[in-house]
mmCIF file of C-alpha atoms in Angstrom:
data_model
loop_
_atom_site.group_PDB
_atom_site.id
_atom_site.type_symbol
_atom_site.label_atom_id
_atom_site.label_comp_id
_atom_site.label_asym_id
_atom_site.label_seq_id
_atom_site.Cartn_x
_atom_site.Cartn_y
_atom_site.Cartn_z
ATOM 1 C CA MET A 1 -35.157 6.255 -4.909
ATOM 2 C CA ARG A 2 -36.754 7.072 -8.262
ATOM 3 C CA SER A 3 -37.028 4.286 -10.763
ATOM 4 C CA LEU A 4 -34.411 3.942 -13.492
ATOM 5 C CA GLN A 5 -37.284 3.472 -15.922
ATOM 6 C CA HIS A 6 -37.502 7.255 -16.151
ATOM 7 C CA PHE A 7 -33.865 7.382 -17.251
ATOM 8 C CA PRO A 8 -33.333 5.516 -20.544
ATOM 9 C CA SER A 9 -29.906 3.964 -21.033
ATOM 10 C CA SER A 10 -28.870 6.559 -23.605
ATOM 11 C CA ALA A 11 -29.676 9.378 -21.213
ATOM 12 C CA ILE A 12 -27.706 7.710 -18.465
ATOM 13 C CA GLN A 13 -24.742 7.232 -20.749
ATOM 14 C CA ARG A 14 -24.806 10.914 -21.699
ATOM 15 C CA ARG A 15 -24.931 11.893 -18.040
ATOM 16 C CA LEU A 16 -22.138 9.495 -17.076
ATOM 17 C CA SER A 17 -19.987 10.635 -19.978
ATOM 18 C CA GLN A 18 -19.240 13.747 -17.957
ATOM 19 C CA PHE A 19 -17.013 11.616 -15.763
ATOM 20 C CA ASN A 20 -14.622 10.264 -18.431
ATOM 21 C CA ILE A 21 -11.024 10.929 -17.450
ATOM 22 C CA HIS A 22 -8.461 11.594 -20.137
ATOM 23 C CA ASP A 23 -4.758 10.867 -19.964
ATOM 24 C CA LYS A 24 -3.745 14.119 -18.245
ATOM 25 C CA LEU A 25 -6.971 14.759 -16.356
ATOM 26 C CA THR A 26 -7.487 17.714 -18.652
ATOM 27 C CA ARG A 27 -11.266 17.920 -18.500
ATOM 28 C CA PRO A 28 -12.789 20.799 -16.529
ATOM 29 C CA SER A 29 -12.634 20.090 -12.817
ATOM 30 C CA SER A 30 -16.417 19.977 -12.596
ATOM 31 C CA CYS A 31 -16.304 16.754 -14.633
ATOM 32 C CA LEU A 32 -14.033 14.833 -12.267
ATOM 33 C CA PRO A 33 -15.568 11.893 -10.365
ATOM 34 C CA LEU A 34 -17.288 12.509 -7.073
ATOM 35 C CA ARG A 35 -14.369 11.092 -5.111
ATOM 36 C CA ALA A 36 -12.017 13.689 -6.533
ATOM 37 C CA GLN A 37 -14.468 16.494 -5.966
ATOM 38 C CA LYS A 38 -15.283 15.406 -2.441
ATOM 39 C CA SER A 39 -11.619 14.880 -1.539
ATOM 40 C CA GLY A 40 -10.403 18.133 -3.040
ATOM 41 C CA ILE A 41 -7.857 16.383 -5.257
ATOM 42 C CA THR A 42 -6.275 18.710 -7.764
ATOM 43 C CA GLU A 43 -4.122 18.110 -10.811
ATOM 44 C CA GLY A 44 -1.579 20.683 -11.864
ATOM 45 C CA SER A 45 -2.797 24.182 -11.080
ATOM 46 C CA GLY A 46 -6.474 23.306 -11.503
ATOM 47 C CA LYS A 47 -8.772 23.384 -8.517
ATOM 48 C CA VAL A 48 -11.712 21.045 -8.137
ATOM 49 C CA SER A 49 -14.970 22.993 -8.166
ATOM 50 C CA ASP A 50 -18.270 22.303 -6.468
ATOM 51 C CA LEU A 51 -20.153 19.084 -7.120
ATOM 52 C CA LYS A 52 -22.153 19.189 -10.344
ATOM 53 C CA ILE A 53 -24.178 16.061 -9.694
ATOM 54 C CA SER A 54 -26.233 15.423 -6.585
ATOM 55 C CA GLU A 55 -26.148 12.336 -4.386
ATOM 56 C CA GLN A 56 -29.746 11.676 -5.382
ATOM 57 C CA GLU A 57 -28.741 11.623 -9.056
ATOM 58 C CA VAL A 58 -25.868 9.267 -8.267
ATOM 59 C CA GLY A 59 -28.285 6.880 -6.605
ATOM 60 C CA MET A 60 -30.389 6.775 -9.762
ATOM 61 C CA TYR A 61 -27.541 5.213 -11.720
ATOM 62 C CA GLN A 62 -26.156 2.737 -9.221
ATOM 63 C CA ASN A 63 -28.397 -0.247 -9.983
ATOM 64 C CA GLU A 64 -27.715 -0.102 -13.703
ATOM 65 C CA VAL A 65 -23.989 0.235 -13.149
ATOM 66 C CA VAL A 66 -23.805 -2.671 -10.704
ATOM 67 C CA GLU A 67 -25.866 -4.901 -12.967
ATOM 68 C CA SER A 68 -23.974 -4.014 -16.133
ATOM 69 C CA GLN A 69 -20.546 -4.652 -14.592
ATOM 70 C CA GLY A 70 -21.473 -7.770 -12.637
ATOM 71 C CA ILE A 71 -20.177 -6.413 -9.333
ATOM 72 C CA ARG A 72 -21.500 -8.564 -6.497
ATOM 73 C CA ILE A 73 -19.618 -7.023 -3.576
ATOM 74 C CA ARG A 74 -21.590 -4.275 -1.885
ATOM 75 C CA ARG A 75 -19.437 -1.381 -0.746
ATOM 76 C CA ARG A 76 -21.213 -1.001 2.611
ATOM 77 C CA PRO A 77 -24.341 -2.240 4.419
ATOM 78 C CA PRO A 78 -27.408 -1.434 2.326
ATOM 79 C CA THR A 79 -29.339 0.538 4.934
ATOM 80 C CA GLY A 80 -28.479 3.797 6.605
ATOM 81 C CA PRO A 81 -26.680 6.808 5.186
ATOM 82 C CA PRO A 82 -23.131 6.463 3.823
ATOM 83 C CA LEU A 83 -20.276 7.782 5.949
ATOM 84 C CA HIS A 84 -18.616 9.461 2.968
ATOM 85 C CA TYR A 85 -18.272 9.356 -0.780
ATOM 86 C CA VAL A 86 -15.982 6.555 -1.944
ATOM 87 C CA GLY A 87 -16.406 6.990 -5.651
ATOM 88 C CA PRO A 88 -18.728 7.961 -8.448
ATOM 89 C CA PHE A 89 -21.402 5.546 -7.256
ATOM 90 C CA GLU A 90 -22.893 4.818 -3.866
ATOM 91 C CA PHE A 91 -23.491 1.113 -3.262
ATOM 92 C CA ARG A 92 -26.619 1.014 -1.085
ATOM 93 C CA LEU A 93 -28.698 -1.762 -2.554
ATOM 94 C CA GLN A 94 -31.877 -2.944 -0.888
ATOM 95 C CA ASN A 95 -31.661 -6.618 0.081
ATOM 96 C CA GLU A 96 -32.312 -9.074 2.846
ATOM 97 C CA GLY A 97 -30.270 -7.281 5.501
ATOM 98 C CA ASN A 98 -26.998 -5.897 6.705
ATOM 99 C CA THR A 99 -25.157 -9.196 7.108
ATOM 100 C CA PRO A 100 -22.106 -9.586 4.814
ATOM 101 C CA ARG A 101 -22.729 -12.326 2.272
ATOM 102 C CA ASN A 102 -19.098 -13.488 2.185
ATOM 103 C CA ILE A 103 -15.680 -12.760 3.691
ATOM 104 C CA LEU A 104 -14.679 -10.266 0.985
ATOM 105 C CA GLU A 105 -17.805 -8.213 1.551
ATOM 106 C CA GLU A 106 -17.161 -8.295 5.303
ATOM 107 C CA ILE A 107 -13.602 -7.042 4.746
ATOM 108 C CA VAL A 108 -14.777 -4.264 2.418
ATOM 109 C CA TRP A 109 -17.461 -3.078 4.844
ATOM 110 C CA HIS A 110 -14.930 -2.918 7.648
ATOM 111 C CA LYS A 111 -12.412 -1.168 5.382
ATOM 112 C CA ASP A 112 -14.940 1.487 4.458
ATOM 113 C CA LYS A 113 -15.370 2.446 8.127
ATOM 114 C CA GLU A 114 -11.651 2.166 8.840
ATOM 115 C CA VAL A 115 -10.672 4.480 5.997
ATOM 116 C CA ALA A 116 -13.241 7.067 7.073
ATOM 117 C CA GLN A 117 -11.635 7.162 10.524
ATOM 118 C CA MET A 118 -8.089 7.293 9.130
ATOM 119 C CA LYS A 119 -8.999 10.170 6.814
ATOM 120 C CA GLU A 120 -10.168 12.206 9.780
ATOM 121 C CA ARG A 121 -6.793 11.745 11.480
ATOM 122 C CA LYS A 122 -4.757 12.270 8.315
ATOM 123 C CA PRO A 123 -6.551 14.475 5.778
ATOM 124 C CA LEU A 124 -5.476 14.287 2.167
ATOM 125 C CA TYR A 125 -3.647 17.627 2.219
ATOM 126 C CA THR A 126 -1.311 16.345 4.937
ATOM 127 C CA LEU A 127 -0.488 13.285 2.829
ATOM 128 C CA LYS A 128 0.325 15.466 -0.165
ATOM 129 C CA LYS A 129 2.782 17.408 1.962
ATOM 130 C CA ALA A 130 4.346 14.159 3.190
ATOM 131 C CA LEU A 131 4.916 13.040 -0.410
ATOM 132 C CA ASP A 132 7.398 15.882 -0.871
ATOM 133 C CA ASN A 133 9.826 13.971 1.343
ATOM 134 C CA VAL A 134 9.269 10.486 -0.119
ATOM 135 C CA PRO A 135 11.897 9.101 -2.529
ATOM 136 C CA PRO A 136 10.696 8.502 -6.117
ATOM 137 C CA ALA A 137 8.707 5.334 -6.733
ATOM 138 C CA LYS A 138 10.656 2.322 -8.014
ATOM 139 C CA ASP A 139 9.831 0.656 -11.335
ATOM 140 C CA PHE A 140 7.615 -2.247 -10.259
ATOM 141 C CA ILE A 141 6.734 -3.541 -13.731
ATOM 142 C CA GLY A 142 10.290 -3.054 -14.976
ATOM 143 C CA ALA A 143 11.626 -5.176 -12.115
ATOM 144 C CA LEU A 144 9.260 -8.033 -12.999
ATOM 145 C CA ARG A 145 10.126 -7.916 -16.690
ATOM 146 C CA SER A 146 13.833 -7.818 -15.918
ATOM 147 C CA ALA A 147 13.595 -10.846 -13.617
ATOM 148 C CA HIS A 148 11.664 -12.791 -16.236
ATOM 149 C CA GLN A 149 14.244 -12.027 -18.899
ATOM 150 C CA ARG A 150 17.118 -12.896 -16.573
ATOM 151 C CA THR A 151 15.835 -16.237 -15.297
ATOM 152 C CA GLY A 152 13.425 -17.411 -17.983
ATOM 153 C CA LEU A 153 10.934 -17.934 -15.163
ATOM 154 C CA PRO A 154 8.092 -15.721 -13.941
ATOM 155 C CA GLY A 155 9.270 -12.720 -11.931
ATOM 156 C CA LEU A 156 8.476 -13.242 -8.263
ATOM 157 C CA ILE A 157 6.404 -10.932 -6.097
ATOM 158 C CA ALA A 158 7.001 -12.435 -2.649
ATOM 159 C CA GLU A 159 4.368 -11.584 -0.068
ATOM 160 C CA VAL A 160 5.055 -10.430 3.472
ATOM 161 C CA LYS A 161 1.963 -11.745 5.237
ATOM 162 C CA LYS A 162 1.438 -12.858 8.821
ATOM 163 C CA ALA A 163 -2.089 -14.243 8.581
ATOM 164 C CA SER A 164 -5.127 -14.732 6.362
ATOM 165 C CA PRO A 165 -8.858 -15.178 7.042
ATOM 166 C CA SER A 166 -8.812 -18.675 5.564
ATOM 167 C CA ARG A 167 -5.587 -19.993 7.166
ATOM 168 C CA GLY A 168 -5.228 -17.977 10.366
ATOM 169 C CA ILE A 169 -1.730 -17.180 11.611
ATOM 170 C CA LEU A 170 0.807 -18.295 9.012
ATOM 171 C CA ARG A 171 3.954 -17.381 10.926
ATOM 172 C CA GLU A 172 4.247 -16.789 14.674
ATOM 173 C CA ASP A 173 7.811 -15.426 14.581
ATOM 174 C CA PHE A 174 6.845 -12.695 12.161
ATOM 175 C CA ASN A 175 9.500 -10.029 11.520
ATOM 176 C CA PRO A 176 8.508 -8.185 8.344
ATOM 177 C CA VAL A 177 11.911 -6.602 7.729
ATOM 178 C CA GLU A 178 13.858 -9.861 8.149
ATOM 179 C CA ILE A 179 11.397 -11.704 5.920
ATOM 180 C CA ALA A 180 11.614 -8.998 3.252
ATOM 181 C CA GLN A 181 15.403 -9.108 3.325
ATOM 182 C CA ALA A 182 15.363 -12.917 2.998
ATOM 183 C CA TYR A 183 12.999 -12.676 0.042
ATOM 184 C CA GLU A 184 15.217 -10.132 -1.681
ATOM 185 C CA LYS A 185 18.332 -12.237 -1.087
ATOM 186 C CA GLY A 186 16.478 -15.279 -2.424
ATOM 187 C CA GLY A 187 15.737 -13.649 -5.765
ATOM 188 C CA ALA A 188 12.377 -11.909 -5.394
ATOM 189 C CA ALA A 189 11.916 -9.180 -7.989
ATOM 190 C CA CYS A 190 9.273 -7.319 -5.960
ATOM 191 C CA LEU A 191 7.580 -7.598 -2.581
ATOM 192 C CA SER A 192 3.917 -7.483 -1.632
ATOM 193 C CA VAL A 193 3.218 -6.148 1.857
ATOM 194 C CA LEU A 194 -0.148 -6.802 3.534
ATOM 195 C CA THR A 195 -1.326 -3.674 5.318
ATOM 196 C CA ASP A 196 -4.745 -4.836 6.551
ATOM 197 C CA ASP A 197 -4.701 -5.287 10.323
ATOM 198 C CA LYS A 198 -8.029 -6.891 11.253
ATOM 199 C CA TYR A 199 -7.989 -9.829 8.833
ATOM 200 C CA PHE A 200 -4.312 -10.219 7.847
ATOM 201 C CA LYS A 201 -2.439 -8.831 10.882
ATOM 202 C CA GLY A 202 -0.561 -6.401 8.655
ATOM 203 C CA SER A 203 0.074 -2.671 8.840
ATOM 204 C CA TYR A 204 1.280 0.355 6.922
ATOM 205 C CA GLU A 205 4.044 0.528 9.520
ATOM 206 C CA ASN A 206 5.358 -2.813 8.219
ATOM 207 C CA LEU A 207 5.476 -1.338 4.726
ATOM 208 C CA GLN A 208 7.325 1.731 5.944
ATOM 209 C CA ALA A 209 9.771 -0.328 8.023
ATOM 210 C CA ILE A 210 10.685 -2.492 5.031
ATOM 211 C CA ARG A 211 11.258 0.525 2.828
ATOM 212 C CA GLU A 212 13.345 2.330 5.454
ATOM 213 C CA ALA A 213 15.429 -0.814 6.121
ATOM 214 C CA GLY A 214 17.068 -0.400 2.730
ATOM 215 C CA VAL A 215 15.257 -3.155 0.835
ATOM 216 C CA LYS A 216 15.699 -2.331 -2.847
ATOM 217 C CA CYS A 217 12.802 -4.375 -4.269
ATOM 218 C CA PRO A 218 9.770 -2.357 -5.403
ATOM 219 C CA LEU A 219 6.907 -2.693 -2.911
ATOM 220 C CA LEU A 220 3.254 -3.471 -3.628
ATOM 221 C CA LEU A 221 0.652 -2.013 -1.282
ATOM 222 C CA LYS A 222 -1.492 -5.133 -0.678
ATOM 223 C CA GLU A 223 -4.631 -3.528 0.626
ATOM 224 C CA PHE A 224 -8.373 -3.589 -0.020
ATOM 225 C CA ILE A 225 -8.634 -0.249 -1.777
ATOM 226 C CA VAL A 226 -12.004 1.491 -1.593
ATOM 227 C CA GLU A 227 -10.792 5.086 -1.687
ATOM 228 C CA ALA A 228 -8.059 6.998 -3.506
ATOM 229 C CA TRP A 229 -6.906 8.321 -0.122
ATOM 230 C CA GLN A 230 -5.413 4.884 0.596
ATOM 231 C CA ILE A 231 -3.192 5.179 -2.466
ATOM 232 C CA TYR A 232 -1.755 8.486 -1.278
ATOM 233 C CA TYR A 233 -1.254 7.064 2.196
ATOM 234 C CA GLY A 234 0.509 3.986 0.842
ATOM 235 C CA ARG A 235 2.796 6.128 -1.324
ATOM 236 C CA SER A 236 3.681 8.220 1.747
ATOM 237 C CA LYS A 237 4.798 4.983 3.445
ATOM 238 C CA GLY A 238 6.976 3.922 0.524
ATOM 239 C CA ALA A 239 4.683 1.884 -1.751
ATOM 240 C CA ASP A 240 5.640 1.699 -5.426
ATOM 241 C CA ALA A 241 2.522 -0.125 -6.649
ATOM 242 C CA VAL A 242 -1.033 -0.737 -5.510
ATOM 243 C CA LEU A 243 -3.574 -3.556 -5.833
ATOM 244 C CA LEU A 244 -7.016 -2.774 -7.281
ATOM 245 C CA ILE A 245 -9.644 -5.542 -7.079
ATOM 246 C CA ALA A 246 -12.124 -5.651 -9.969
ATOM 247 C CA SER A 247 -14.755 -7.505 -7.932
ATOM 248 C CA VAL A 248 -14.862 -4.553 -5.528
ATOM 249 C CA LEU A 249 -14.311 -1.495 -7.742
ATOM 250 C CA PRO A 250 -16.482 -0.350 -10.666
ATOM 251 C CA ASP A 251 -14.751 0.576 -13.918
ATOM 252 C CA LEU A 252 -14.867 4.307 -13.284
ATOM 253 C CA ASP A 253 -13.110 3.860 -9.937
ATOM 254 C CA ILE A 254 -10.400 1.737 -11.552
ATOM 255 C CA LYS A 255 -9.873 4.282 -14.330
ATOM 256 C CA TYR A 256 -9.676 7.119 -11.836
ATOM 257 C CA MET A 257 -7.278 5.306 -9.519
ATOM 258 C CA ILE A 258 -5.000 4.354 -12.409
ATOM 259 C CA LYS A 259 -4.778 8.053 -13.272
ATOM 260 C CA ILE A 260 -3.919 8.900 -9.670
ATOM 261 C CA CYS A 261 -1.210 6.222 -9.640
ATOM 262 C CA LYS A 262 0.280 7.525 -12.879
ATOM 263 C CA ILE A 263 0.503 10.979 -11.333
ATOM 264 C CA LEU A 264 2.301 9.427 -8.346
ATOM 265 C CA LYS A 265 4.510 7.286 -10.679
ATOM 266 C CA MET A 266 3.071 4.095 -9.144
ATOM 267 C CA ALA A 267 2.098 0.859 -10.891
ATOM 268 C CA THR A 268 -1.379 -0.633 -10.584
ATOM 269 C CA LEU A 269 -1.942 -4.388 -10.321
ATOM 270 C CA VAL A 270 -5.581 -4.875 -11.322
ATOM 271 C CA GLU A 271 -6.855 -8.183 -10.013
ATOM 272 C CA VAL A 272 -9.488 -10.348 -11.738
ATOM 273 C CA HIS A 273 -10.946 -13.782 -11.085
ATOM 274 C CA ASP A 274 -13.389 -14.582 -13.889
ATOM 275 C CA GLU A 275 -14.103 -13.874 -17.559
ATOM 276 C CA ARG A 276 -16.398 -10.934 -16.928
ATOM 277 C CA GLU A 277 -13.880 -9.153 -14.733
ATOM 278 C CA MET A 278 -11.100 -9.837 -17.233
ATOM 279 C CA ASP A 279 -13.171 -8.381 -20.081
ATOM 280 C CA ARG A 280 -13.972 -5.286 -18.021
ATOM 281 C CA VAL A 281 -10.325 -4.680 -17.179
ATOM 282 C CA LEU A 282 -9.078 -5.294 -20.722
ATOM 283 C CA ALA A 283 -11.424 -2.538 -21.895
ATOM 284 C CA ILE A 284 -9.884 0.017 -19.512
ATOM 285 C CA GLU A 285 -7.224 2.234 -21.011
ATOM 286 C CA GLY A 286 -3.898 2.372 -19.193
ATOM 287 C CA VAL A 287 -3.921 -1.129 -17.664
ATOM 288 C CA GLU A 288 -0.392 -2.559 -17.841
ATOM 289 C CA LEU A 289 -0.443 -5.216 -15.120
ATOM 290 C CA ILE A 290 -3.239 -7.735 -14.532
ATOM 291 C CA GLY A 291 -3.294 -10.233 -11.694
ATOM 292 C CA ILE A 292 -5.324 -13.428 -12.096
ATOM 293 C CA ASN A 293 -6.301 -14.637 -8.656
ATOM 294 C CA ASN A 294 -6.894 -18.388 -8.651
ATOM 295 C CA ARG A 295 -8.627 -17.948 -5.292
ATOM 296 C CA ASN A 296 -12.253 -16.914 -5.272
ATOM 297 C CA LEU A 297 -12.237 -14.092 -2.707
ATOM 298 C CA GLU A 298 -15.879 -14.737 -1.880
ATOM 299 C CA THR A 299 -15.431 -18.428 -1.014
ATOM 300 C CA PHE A 300 -11.605 -18.707 -0.770
ATOM 301 C CA GLU A 301 -11.663 -21.792 -2.995
ATOM 302 C CA VAL A 302 -8.556 -22.169 -5.204
ATOM 303 C CA ASP A 303 -8.355 -23.482 -8.778
ATOM 304 C CA LEU A 304 -5.195 -23.041 -10.867
ATOM 305 C CA GLY A 305 -7.276 -23.686 -13.967
ATOM 306 C CA ILE A 306 -8.665 -20.151 -13.630
ATOM 307 C CA THR A 307 -5.396 -18.723 -14.965
ATOM 308 C CA LYS A 308 -5.351 -20.978 -18.015
ATOM 309 C CA LYS A 309 -9.016 -20.315 -18.787
ATOM 310 C CA LEU A 310 -8.649 -16.531 -18.663
ATOM 311 C CA LEU A 311 -5.582 -16.494 -20.927
ATOM 312 C CA GLU A 312 -6.960 -18.668 -23.699
ATOM 313 C CA GLY A 313 -8.250 -17.518 -27.075
ATOM 314 C CA GLU A 314 -9.063 -13.923 -27.873
ATOM 315 C CA ARG A 315 -8.367 -12.682 -24.350
ATOM 316 C CA GLY A 316 -4.834 -14.033 -24.432
ATOM 317 C CA GLU A 317 -4.260 -12.553 -27.870
ATOM 318 C CA LEU A 318 -5.497 -9.140 -26.744
ATOM 319 C CA ILE A 319 -3.210 -9.257 -23.710
ATOM 320 C CA ARG A 320 -0.238 -9.974 -25.983
ATOM 321 C CA GLN A 321 -1.226 -7.171 -28.354
ATOM 322 C CA LYS A 322 -1.423 -4.689 -25.481
ATOM 323 C CA ASP A 323 1.819 -6.038 -23.966
ATOM 324 C CA ILE A 324 0.105 -6.449 -20.594
ATOM 325 C CA LEU A 325 2.146 -8.328 -18.019
ATOM 326 C CA VAL A 326 0.064 -11.023 -16.308
ATOM 327 C CA VAL A 327 0.637 -12.077 -12.700
ATOM 328 C CA GLY A 328 -0.504 -15.477 -11.423
ATOM 329 C CA GLU A 329 -1.805 -15.356 -7.855
ATOM 330 C CA SER A 330 -2.719 -17.975 -5.218
ATOM 331 C CA GLY A 331 -2.363 -21.743 -5.120
ATOM 332 C CA LEU A 332 1.302 -21.808 -6.170
ATOM 333 C CA PHE A 333 3.280 -24.295 -4.069
ATOM 334 C CA THR A 334 5.542 -26.342 -6.365
ATOM 335 C CA PRO A 335 7.745 -25.971 -9.481
ATOM 336 C CA GLU A 336 4.972 -27.778 -11.357
ATOM 337 C CA ASP A 337 2.488 -25.100 -10.321
ATOM 338 C CA ILE A 338 4.853 -22.386 -11.561
ATOM 339 C CA ALA A 339 5.367 -24.243 -14.853
ATOM 340 C CA PHE A 340 1.593 -24.626 -15.298
ATOM 341 C CA VAL A 341 0.798 -20.917 -15.032
ATOM 342 C CA GLN A 342 3.875 -19.963 -17.059
ATOM 343 C CA GLU A 343 2.731 -22.223 -19.875
ATOM 344 C CA ALA A 344 -0.639 -20.478 -19.702
ATOM 345 C CA GLY A 345 1.037 -17.126 -20.378
ATOM 346 C CA VAL A 346 1.994 -15.742 -16.972
ATOM 347 C CA LYS A 347 5.255 -13.776 -16.720
ATOM 348 C CA ALA A 348 5.106 -13.034 -12.988
ATOM 349 C CA VAL A 349 3.699 -14.699 -9.891
ATOM 350 C CA LEU A 350 2.598 -13.426 -6.494
ATOM 351 C CA VAL A 351 3.297 -15.982 -3.759
ATOM 352 C CA GLY A 352 2.772 -15.700 -0.028
ATOM 353 C CA GLU A 353 1.624 -18.715 1.947
ATOM 354 C CA SER A 354 4.000 -21.319 0.465
ATOM 355 C CA LEU A 355 6.990 -19.065 1.239
ATOM 356 C CA ILE A 356 6.094 -17.405 4.523
ATOM 357 C CA LYS A 357 5.420 -20.712 6.306
ATOM 358 C CA GLN A 358 8.944 -22.020 5.659
ATOM 359 C CA SER A 359 11.656 -21.607 8.301
ATOM 360 C CA ASP A 360 13.872 -19.861 5.728
ATOM 361 C CA PRO A 361 11.665 -17.879 3.303
ATOM 362 C CA GLY A 362 14.653 -17.166 1.089
ATOM 363 C CA LYS A 363 15.491 -20.841 0.574
ATOM 364 C CA ALA A 364 11.790 -21.540 0.068
ATOM 365 C CA ILE A 365 12.015 -19.520 -3.150
ATOM 366 C CA SER A 366 14.524 -21.989 -4.584
ATOM 367 C CA SER A 367 12.232 -24.882 -3.664
ATOM 368 C CA LEU A 368 9.240 -23.163 -5.271
ATOM 369 C CA PHE A 369 11.016 -22.572 -8.591
ATOM 370 C CA GLY A 370 13.074 -25.754 -8.574
ATOM 371 C CA ARG A 371 16.358 -23.860 -8.660
ATOM 372 C CA ASP A 372 18.183 -20.829 -7.330
ATOM 373 C CA ILE A 373 16.881 -17.641 -8.990
ATOM 374 C CA SER A 374 18.955 -15.199 -6.921
ATOM 375 C CA GLU A 375 21.731 -14.861 -9.511
#
């Protein structure tokens, strides 16, 4: 790889400026990110043209991008050729070896291979055809705001999750449809459905089954997104919203995926964990829903103080100015926990473990909030 010293920052910025995406994706198709060009994604009647930037050129920018955005999670093992393009930048950094440095990186590496295999079985054009028969997406953000206004408490996104890497199996008698129905009856505004199989024992089939069972709550695709293809696939299975993790995705990926979701009428929950990630996400146009994960996905340690810290001062003021709805995630087990994050500025919460482990997940909602929120 040639040194970045030959490419001053201003030159890099000019080169990267080709990839800015405006509200309607109105730039010439040759300026769309590599993922769009490689996948053949089109917008309106426009057709994506041939790549205008080589893989070698992409590699020249990756180190500066990673360093500037503070992204620690490598997209795939650093040695060997990539299986496919996953975005504007290839993450192949030279380091000590091909061993994942934490559980999140391990999950992302596995997901990268998994998605490549799934794309071969279900190319993007087949998903686009399938979308013709999918009912319109439900208003995920509207449902959360409505629940907050109705109850005076944070709107609940209840998570349908069988297992986690840190806790193992959470519920042996796992019936996703019955659990989803109990959540809805108990007052959940929206549902989050884990679709990762290897680490969370979930599936896209669970998502589809819940949607086809007549559950009215909007559904969040809870997946480790590394490729826009996953968004299309989730929408084909009935997802109304998608999770994007800032510690995994560079800014250009997040911008691009938000545009894709807007085209599909889906919401995007952009998840952050620290100040740097929050600042990155607040600078991205079109962000309406931010999730603050109190769990460090690299170590799985939980600290509710993360939410309060990220919503203090200028950041909190900017969030209010932009009317961004903030979701508190992880470590929420009691009414006191809910009150703590609400006082910090949260208007919605995403809760899984403390609900799914109870014999009656619906009644567990009342215990979590300290009262019945179903009416």
